[in-house]
Amino acid sequence: LPPTAQRHVLRTAIEKPFDPRVYASPLSGFRHYEQTLAANTTMLTVTGLPIGGRIRIATLDTYDGIVYSVGSSLVSSESGSFTRVPASFDQSSTRGSPVSLRVLVGDYSGVWLPTIGKFTSINFAGQDAPEQRNSFYYNNTSGTAAVIRPLQSGDRYSLTAIEPRQPSDNQLATLRPGIAEVPRSAGIPDQLSSTLDTWTRSQSAPGARLAAMITAMKQTGYLSHGVDPELPASRSGHAADRITQLLTDQRMIGDQEQYAVTAALMARQLGFPARVVFGFVPEVNTQGPTEVLGKDISAWIEVNTVQYGWVMMDPTPPVRDIPQELPKDPTTIARPQSPVQPPIDDPTRPDIQQPPESSQDPSTKDNFLLLVLLAVLQVVGWVVLGAAIILAPFLAIVVAKLRRRMLRRRAPTVIQRISGGWQEFEDAVIDHGLEPPISPTRTEVASIVGGVQSLVLAAVADRAVFSPDQPRQEEADQVWRVVTDLRASMNDGRTRWQRIRAAISLRSLGGYSVKRLFRR
C-alpha cells in the first residue's frame, strides 16, 4: 500500500531570496510623482521625521547605460544582499542619532518600503501585518528595505533607525575616497569626462574636486520637471543619451533624476564609490505629522569616504528663472554702405555708337524658346515617370516599414511598446544581413550585434515581458531611443549601397517563415 503521509519536496520548502532585478528601477518612475494629479497627493503621513530628514525609498548602485537600478540578489555582489529580518537589526557600530518614525501609507504603493537612516527595528500594524512581517527584507549594505507583499493605501508601520553623522559643508574638501565596493558601471557617456575636467581642473585633492563638481553643477544647471508648459522642455530618463544632452545643451536643464545620476557617475570617476538614492524630501511639520506629497520626490547621491562612511550629497540646482536660449547662429551685422555717387558728365567724352537693332522679329524668338522648353519638359517628364515606376516597389517597402514601426511604438500598452521596440531591433538585425540561430533567445540575438547596449536592451525587454510589475512609459521611451541608436550603429562602417539595401530588404517583411526564427 502507498504511504498515507503527505510527501514534502525539498525544493518547495526552500524560499527564494528577494531579487531586486525582477522589479523595474524605481528611478524610472520619477516623473510620475511630478504629474499634476500625483504632485499634490499625499503619499505618506509620517510622524517623528527630524528637520531636514530624507526618506529613502531605494538605493540604486548599478548603472548599465539605460537605467540606474537596485543591485543584484547575489550574496557575493558588491550591492550586498536582501535578507529576511524578523523585527530588528544590529546597528551598534553605526555612529549617529536615533530616529523613531510612524508611517501611514497613502497613495504610495510598491515593494520598496520607505525608511530613514540605518534601520534597527520595525513593527507592522493592520490586518496584513503578519504577512508583511514575514515578507520583510533588508539590505544593510545599501540601506534599502522591501516587502514582497507590496505596500498599499492604509498600511501602517513604525520603525527605529540611526541617522549616521555627516560632515559639514566646510569639511567636504577634506574627504578621501572610501573602500566600499559598488558594481561596475557601463555605458558611461563620453561627454562626462570632459565636463568633469572643466569643472574640477582648478583642484587637485579628491575631496576638493568632488566639492567643486557639486558646486559647478548647482551653479550651471537649471531645474525643470518638464510638466510646466511655461518652462522649457526637459526630457525624462537618465540613459546615456539623456545625460549627454544634459551636459551638451546650451542651457543645462533637468531635474533630480538627471543631476543625481550625473553626479554619481562623476564621483566614481573621481575615485569615490558612489550611488543614487531615490526618496522623498518633504517640508517637515514640527507641530504634528508630516504629509509627504508626490512633489516631494527627489534623488541625491551618497559617496563612500574614509572619514564618515557613506556621505549624502545633493547636486540639484536651486529653483531659479531659466534664461532664454541664445540663437544657435550668430546674427550677421548689417554694415552701412557708402552711397553710390551719380556719374559725372564729361563733355569731352565721345558718344558711343549704338549697335544697329536686330531685324529678327521678337515674337519668333519667343516661340522658338517656348518650343525648346516644352521639349525639355517632355523629356524630363518621361524620365521622372520611368524613375517613379522603377522606384515605386522600393518606396512601398520603406513606407510599410515606417508604418510597422509607428504601430509598434504606438501600441495600446507599455509592455506592447517595449516588445515592439525589441521586434523592431530584431527586424533591423536580419535586414542588415545578420543571421541569428534557430529559435534564439533575446540575449543570443543581442550577442550577434555585440556591445553593451544590445545586451541591456535584451534584459529590459525580458524584464518587461516576464516581470509581474507593469513597466512605465519612460522605460518604453528609452527602449525606442536605444533601438534607434543600435540601428544607426549597425549602419556605421557600411557603404551607402549596403545601407540602402538594408532599408529596402524584404527579409523582415517575409511573414511567418522569418518571424518563426525569433520565437522563443
XYZ file of C-alpha atoms in Angstrom:
520
model
C 0.000 0.000 0.000
C 1.274 3.534 -0.721
C 2.196 5.625 2.309
C -0.604 7.823 3.618
C 1.662 10.542 4.979
C 1.932 13.740 2.939
C 5.114 13.975 0.894
C 7.373 17.042 1.203
C 9.748 18.025 -1.583
C 12.837 19.974 -0.568
C 12.567 22.481 -3.409
C 9.089 23.530 -2.234
C 10.386 24.230 1.263
C 13.246 26.458 0.139
C 12.250 30.101 -0.003
C 13.551 32.112 -2.929
C 15.607 35.178 -1.976
C 14.298 38.622 -2.797
C 15.655 39.509 -6.231
C 15.546 43.279 -6.896
C 16.275 42.741 -10.585
C 12.757 41.388 -11.072
C 11.364 44.869 -10.426
C 11.715 47.956 -12.587
C 14.106 50.629 -11.370
C 12.109 52.980 -9.126
C 14.059 55.925 -10.569
C 12.430 55.271 -13.965
C 9.127 56.398 -12.459
C 10.469 59.708 -11.139
C 8.312 61.931 -13.372
C 5.167 60.040 -12.357
C 5.272 61.783 -8.981
C 5.594 65.204 -10.648
C 2.464 64.827 -12.778
C -0.421 67.148 -11.913
C -2.589 64.524 -10.197
C 0.194 62.931 -8.155
C 2.166 66.067 -7.266
C -0.280 67.282 -4.605
C -1.436 63.839 -3.474
C -0.442 62.583 -0.020
C 1.849 59.596 -0.482
C 2.754 59.076 3.180
C 1.912 60.602 6.546
C 4.979 60.455 8.794
C 5.301 61.264 12.480
C 8.726 61.821 14.049
C 10.631 62.936 10.957
C 13.537 65.188 12.024
C 14.173 68.591 10.438
C 15.926 68.039 7.122
C 15.137 64.319 7.215
C 15.231 62.412 3.937
C 13.035 59.362 3.403
C 14.804 56.624 1.456
C 12.742 54.538 -0.959
C 15.617 52.659 -2.585
C 19.361 52.870 -3.148
C 20.485 52.441 -6.754
C 24.054 51.305 -7.337
C 24.058 49.582 -10.755
C 24.199 51.665 -13.963
C 24.075 49.991 -17.379
C 23.797 52.975 -19.701
C 19.988 52.828 -19.710
C 18.819 52.758 -16.087
C 20.252 53.072 -12.597
C 18.827 50.118 -10.690
C 18.864 48.379 -7.341
C 21.719 45.849 -7.356
C 21.951 42.093 -7.538
C 20.405 39.452 -5.291
C 23.700 37.553 -5.142
C 25.286 37.255 -1.710
C 28.728 37.926 -3.171
C 27.607 41.037 -5.038
C 29.056 44.468 -4.283
C 25.433 45.559 -3.788
C 25.070 43.374 -0.714
C 22.082 41.077 -0.386
C 18.492 41.287 0.772
C 17.918 39.102 3.816
C 14.804 38.409 5.819
C 14.717 40.368 9.051
C 12.152 39.283 11.664
C 11.938 42.583 13.535
C 15.309 44.163 14.333
C 18.839 44.652 13.030
C 22.027 45.331 14.992
C 23.460 48.754 14.122
C 25.649 49.190 17.213
C 28.674 50.006 15.038
C 26.911 52.977 13.404
C 27.613 56.392 14.907
C 24.725 58.809 14.687
C 21.407 59.979 16.121
C 18.475 57.650 16.899
C 15.224 58.249 14.997
C 11.743 56.835 15.559
C 9.054 57.098 12.860
C 5.399 56.164 12.491
C 4.230 55.837 8.896
C 0.726 55.732 7.409
C 0.697 54.799 3.725
C -1.443 56.975 1.454
C -1.249 56.813 -2.345
C 2.250 55.341 -2.288
C 2.481 51.692 -3.360
C 5.113 49.139 -4.268
C 7.575 46.641 -2.822
C 10.098 49.288 -1.722
C 9.451 50.228 1.911
C 10.281 53.873 2.796
C 12.834 54.114 5.626
C 15.323 56.565 7.083
C 18.986 56.217 8.043
C 20.220 52.766 9.091
C 17.272 50.581 10.059
C 17.255 48.992 13.550
C 13.687 47.723 14.082
C 10.233 47.657 12.506
C 6.710 46.828 13.613
C 3.842 46.417 11.154
C 0.250 47.199 12.138
C -3.063 46.435 10.500
C -4.787 43.335 9.179
C -1.925 42.416 6.815
C 0.780 42.876 9.452
C 1.666 39.146 9.804
C 2.046 38.714 6.042
C 4.165 41.858 5.728
C 6.319 40.885 8.687
C 7.059 37.515 7.087
C 7.895 39.111 3.729
C 10.154 41.915 5.020
C 13.670 42.040 3.553
C 16.533 44.425 4.270
C 19.842 45.121 2.550
C 22.169 46.585 5.160
C 24.827 47.423 2.560
C 22.533 49.787 0.667
C 20.062 50.618 3.435
C 17.119 49.529 1.264
C 14.057 47.729 2.656
C 11.423 45.759 0.746
C 8.254 43.760 1.332
C 7.207 41.069 -1.129
C 3.588 41.819 -0.258
C 3.543 45.377 -1.734
C 2.502 48.353 0.360
C -0.909 49.838 -0.333
C -3.108 52.620 0.976
C -3.954 52.210 4.667
C -0.886 50.169 5.637
C 0.834 51.301 8.838
C 4.213 50.598 10.372
C 6.649 52.098 12.858
C 10.422 51.864 12.705
C 13.549 52.956 14.518
C 16.845 53.808 12.877
C 20.189 55.541 13.283
C 20.886 58.668 11.243
C 24.654 58.463 10.532
C 26.720 61.561 11.284
C 27.535 63.743 8.302
C 30.364 66.208 7.596
C 29.746 69.938 7.401
C 29.996 71.805 4.099
C 33.418 73.106 5.110
C 34.669 69.544 5.612
C 33.699 68.255 2.155
C 37.008 69.309 0.599
C 38.903 67.099 3.071
C 37.036 63.890 2.207
C 39.019 60.938 0.906
C 37.590 58.032 -1.142
C 36.457 55.055 0.926
C 36.936 51.366 0.237
C 33.307 50.278 -0.239
C 32.668 48.286 -3.406
C 29.944 49.135 -5.899
C 29.058 47.330 -9.151
C 30.990 48.471 -12.201
C 29.135 50.962 -14.407
C 28.598 50.522 -18.145
C 27.558 52.816 -20.968
C 29.207 55.925 -19.494
C 28.600 58.995 -21.716
C 31.759 60.280 -23.429
C 30.915 63.882 -22.539
C 31.107 63.103 -18.819
C 34.912 63.160 -18.527
C 35.458 66.408 -20.428
C 32.783 68.257 -18.451
C 34.155 66.906 -15.172
C 37.662 68.067 -16.109
C 36.350 71.555 -16.893
C 34.598 71.776 -13.547
C 37.425 70.422 -11.384
C 40.708 71.294 -13.135
C 41.494 74.016 -10.602
C 41.561 71.460 -7.748
C 43.868 68.527 -7.076
C 42.695 66.762 -3.892
C 39.857 64.207 -4.383
C 37.581 65.857 -1.814
C 38.159 69.318 -3.247
C 37.414 68.076 -6.764
C 34.241 66.381 -5.502
C 33.068 69.594 -3.824
C 33.944 71.616 -6.953
C 31.898 69.242 -9.114
C 28.817 69.564 -6.887
C 29.166 73.360 -6.756
C 29.576 73.671 -10.535
C 26.512 71.509 -11.173
C 24.384 73.647 -8.866
C 25.643 76.893 -10.400
C 25.421 75.769 -14.036
C 22.187 73.779 -14.066
C 18.537 74.771 -14.075
C 15.649 72.811 -12.565
C 12.651 71.743 -14.652
C 10.466 68.634 -14.432
C 9.074 69.087 -17.936
C 5.458 69.291 -16.735
C 5.033 73.085 -16.646
C 4.156 74.405 -20.127
C 5.598 77.788 -19.136
C 9.078 76.292 -18.666
C 11.463 74.947 -21.317
C 11.122 71.276 -22.217
C 13.012 68.832 -20.010
C 13.049 65.221 -21.176
C 12.680 62.456 -18.584
C 15.002 59.469 -18.263
C 18.631 59.009 -17.288
C 20.073 56.864 -20.070
C 23.451 57.797 -21.535
C 21.885 59.864 -24.324
C 19.853 61.920 -21.821
C 22.937 62.610 -19.691
C 24.842 63.619 -22.825
C 22.028 66.013 -23.721
C 22.116 67.488 -20.210
C 25.846 68.205 -20.488
C 25.896 69.476 -24.081
C 22.760 71.612 -24.385
C 23.252 75.372 -24.344
C 21.257 75.503 -21.097
C 21.732 72.578 -18.707
C 18.103 71.749 -17.858
C 16.894 68.701 -15.937
C 15.674 67.565 -12.554
C 16.898 65.412 -9.688
C 16.737 62.272 -11.835
C 19.381 63.524 -14.277
C 21.511 65.523 -11.825
C 21.833 62.683 -9.297
C 22.836 60.149 -11.963
C 25.362 62.558 -13.491
C 26.853 63.407 -10.099
C 27.157 59.736 -9.085
C 28.932 58.813 -12.325
C 31.275 61.800 -11.969
C 32.032 60.962 -8.333
C 33.020 57.462 -9.428
C 35.423 58.931 -11.980
C 36.973 60.947 -9.146
C 37.638 57.693 -7.287
C 34.737 57.786 -4.807
C 32.395 54.787 -4.576
C 29.027 56.418 -5.292
C 25.360 55.520 -5.629
C 21.996 57.216 -6.192
C 19.263 57.383 -3.545
C 15.629 57.728 -4.604
C 13.229 59.075 -1.995
C 11.210 61.945 -0.540
C 12.460 65.261 0.878
C 9.354 66.838 2.453
C 8.921 70.040 4.415
C 8.809 68.763 7.988
C 5.871 69.814 10.156
C 7.259 70.368 13.655
C 3.756 70.692 15.147
C 2.467 67.276 14.104
C 2.542 64.594 11.404
C 4.239 65.488 8.124
C 2.293 64.938 4.923
C 4.642 63.667 2.216
C 3.349 64.744 -1.201
C 4.191 63.434 -4.642
C 6.054 66.644 -5.496
C 8.415 65.935 -2.568
C 10.048 63.189 -4.646
C 13.776 63.645 -5.092
C 17.062 61.910 -5.790
C 20.504 62.527 -4.360
C 23.819 60.722 -4.113
C 25.872 59.023 -1.430
C 29.657 58.775 -1.691
C 31.775 56.469 0.430
C 34.571 58.148 2.383
C 37.335 57.094 4.742
C 36.272 59.511 7.468
C 32.465 59.204 7.556
C 31.462 56.141 5.573
C 28.559 56.969 3.252
C 28.048 60.742 2.924
C 24.893 62.302 1.491
C 25.334 64.999 -1.191
C 22.579 66.785 -3.125
C 23.691 68.130 -6.538
C 20.299 69.566 -7.530
C 20.415 73.239 -8.598
C 18.153 75.677 -6.743
C 14.901 76.815 -8.324
C 15.575 79.959 -10.358
C 14.465 81.565 -13.596
C 15.682 79.817 -16.737
C 17.153 82.275 -19.257
C 16.091 82.416 -22.879
C 18.089 80.253 -25.261
C 20.529 82.208 -27.394
C 20.260 81.944 -31.199
C 22.250 78.994 -32.493
C 23.614 81.035 -35.452
C 25.047 84.476 -34.721
C 23.129 87.241 -36.458
C 25.090 88.892 -39.244
C 25.546 92.584 -38.529
C 24.477 94.735 -41.478
C 27.154 97.307 -42.098
C 26.161 100.673 -43.678
C 27.187 101.000 -47.328
C 28.596 104.111 -48.932
C 26.039 105.822 -51.178
C 26.681 105.422 -54.894
C 27.670 108.753 -56.447
C 25.928 109.728 -59.691
C 28.140 109.714 -62.771
C 29.855 112.973 -63.629
C 29.045 114.385 -67.005
C 32.177 114.604 -69.099
C 31.715 116.923 -72.033
C 34.933 115.685 -73.622
C 33.747 112.025 -73.549
C 32.910 110.844 -77.079
C 29.479 109.427 -77.840
C 29.381 105.661 -78.023
C 27.705 104.435 -81.198
C 24.673 102.233 -80.531
C 24.620 98.894 -82.336
C 22.031 98.533 -85.047
C 18.738 96.978 -83.987
C 18.212 93.376 -84.881
C 15.963 92.788 -87.749
C 14.640 89.483 -86.264
C 11.036 89.502 -85.010
C 10.939 89.196 -81.137
C 7.825 87.011 -81.288
C 9.635 84.460 -83.470
C 12.469 84.278 -80.940
C 9.995 83.741 -78.040
C 8.191 80.938 -79.913
C 11.443 79.131 -80.527
C 12.404 79.292 -76.820
C 8.942 78.017 -75.820
C 9.247 75.018 -78.149
C 12.660 74.162 -76.709
C 11.315 74.444 -73.157
C 8.334 72.180 -73.929
C 10.621 69.584 -75.472
C 12.884 69.591 -72.419
C 9.909 69.299 -70.053
C 8.534 66.382 -72.045
C 11.823 64.506 -71.804
C 12.122 65.259 -68.081
C 8.530 64.122 -67.524
C 9.139 60.762 -69.180
C 12.352 60.321 -67.164
C 10.569 61.115 -63.883
C 7.692 58.784 -64.763
C 10.088 55.963 -65.568
C 12.027 56.537 -62.356
C 8.784 56.550 -60.352
C 7.718 53.235 -61.890
C 11.104 51.706 -61.086
C 11.297 53.108 -57.545
C 7.653 52.518 -56.564
C 8.197 48.977 -55.164
C 11.150 50.139 -53.071
C 9.235 53.145 -51.776
C 6.372 50.805 -50.848
C 8.789 48.698 -48.773
C 10.117 51.751 -46.935
C 6.582 53.025 -46.265
C 5.499 49.591 -44.983
C 8.418 49.519 -42.544
C 7.707 53.050 -41.338
C 4.058 52.143 -40.744
C 5.077 48.965 -38.894
C 7.432 50.986 -36.694
C 4.721 53.564 -35.955
C 2.173 50.884 -34.978
C 4.671 49.205 -32.667
C 5.683 52.448 -30.994
C 2.049 53.494 -30.501
C 0.801 50.120 -29.256
C -2.013 50.254 -26.646
C 0.066 49.069 -23.646
C 3.568 49.856 -22.388
C 4.540 46.173 -22.497
C 3.495 46.009 -26.159
C 5.552 49.144 -26.905
C 8.649 47.654 -25.266
C 8.075 44.318 -27.004
C 7.527 46.190 -30.261
C 10.817 48.007 -29.758
C 12.591 44.689 -29.401
C 10.849 43.344 -32.531
C 11.992 46.455 -34.400
C 15.565 45.723 -33.289
C 15.240 42.071 -34.411
C 13.967 43.168 -37.818
C 16.890 45.569 -38.183
C 19.275 42.718 -37.366
C 18.015 40.474 -40.166
C 17.617 43.379 -42.626
C 21.320 44.094 -42.160
C 22.177 40.537 -43.156
C 22.984 39.190 -39.682
C 21.972 35.564 -39.151
C 20.599 34.610 -35.709
C 20.420 30.944 -34.690
C 17.203 28.949 -34.866
C 14.710 29.957 -32.127
C 17.142 32.314 -30.377
C 16.719 33.992 -27.018
C 16.883 37.770 -26.882
C 20.363 37.580 -25.385
C 21.546 35.435 -28.306
C 20.191 37.946 -30.815
C 21.851 40.802 -28.903
C 25.162 38.928 -28.837
C 25.199 38.832 -32.648
C 25.186 42.638 -32.765
C 27.574 42.950 -29.834
C 28.069 45.846 -27.462
C 26.599 46.681 -24.079
C 23.507 48.479 -25.361
C 22.102 45.485 -27.223
C 22.563 43.182 -24.216
C 20.935 45.719 -21.902
C 18.058 46.098 -24.362
C 17.526 42.326 -24.285
C 17.475 42.337 -20.477
C 14.999 45.232 -20.330
C 12.683 43.524 -22.843
C 12.821 40.239 -20.897
C 12.067 42.039 -17.656
C 9.118 43.907 -19.169
C 7.578 40.732 -20.602
C 8.156 38.360 -17.685
C 8.094 40.631 -14.622
C 4.821 40.779 -12.658
C 5.228 44.566 -12.350
C 3.930 46.839 -15.072
C 6.727 48.815 -16.786
C 6.441 52.576 -17.074
C 6.170 54.694 -20.203
C 9.632 56.160 -19.516
C 11.128 52.687 -19.986
C 9.358 52.282 -23.333
C 10.666 55.673 -24.485
C 14.210 54.689 -23.509
C 13.899 51.326 -25.293
C 12.939 53.056 -28.534
C 15.792 55.557 -28.222
C 18.234 52.676 -27.777
C 16.729 50.865 -30.788
C 17.331 53.982 -32.899
C 20.940 54.185 -31.675
C 21.543 50.495 -32.375
C 20.109 50.788 -35.893
C 22.494 53.695 -36.541
C 25.426 51.709 -35.144
C 24.627 48.808 -37.493
C 24.867 51.262 -40.420
C 28.263 52.521 -39.300
C 31.086 51.213 -41.452
C 28.759 50.172 -44.278
C 28.739 51.640 -47.759
C 25.843 53.751 -48.971
C 24.626 50.882 -51.157
C 24.694 48.479 -48.180
C 22.614 50.910 -46.114
C 20.099 51.300 -48.940
C 19.907 47.527 -49.371
C 19.121 47.125 -45.647
C 16.416 49.801 -45.872
C 14.635 48.052 -48.764
C 15.292 44.486 -47.615
C 12.245 42.207 -47.619
C 13.672 39.788 -45.065
C 11.879 41.343 -42.091
C 8.651 41.532 -44.118
C 8.818 37.864 -45.068
C 5.943 36.741 -42.885
C 5.800 33.642 -40.752
C 8.858 31.962 -42.227
C 11.047 34.751 -40.896
C 9.181 35.551 -37.688
C 9.331 31.902 -36.705
C 13.097 32.209 -36.312
C 12.657 34.640 -33.431
C 10.120 32.720 -31.389
C 11.367 31.529 -28.071
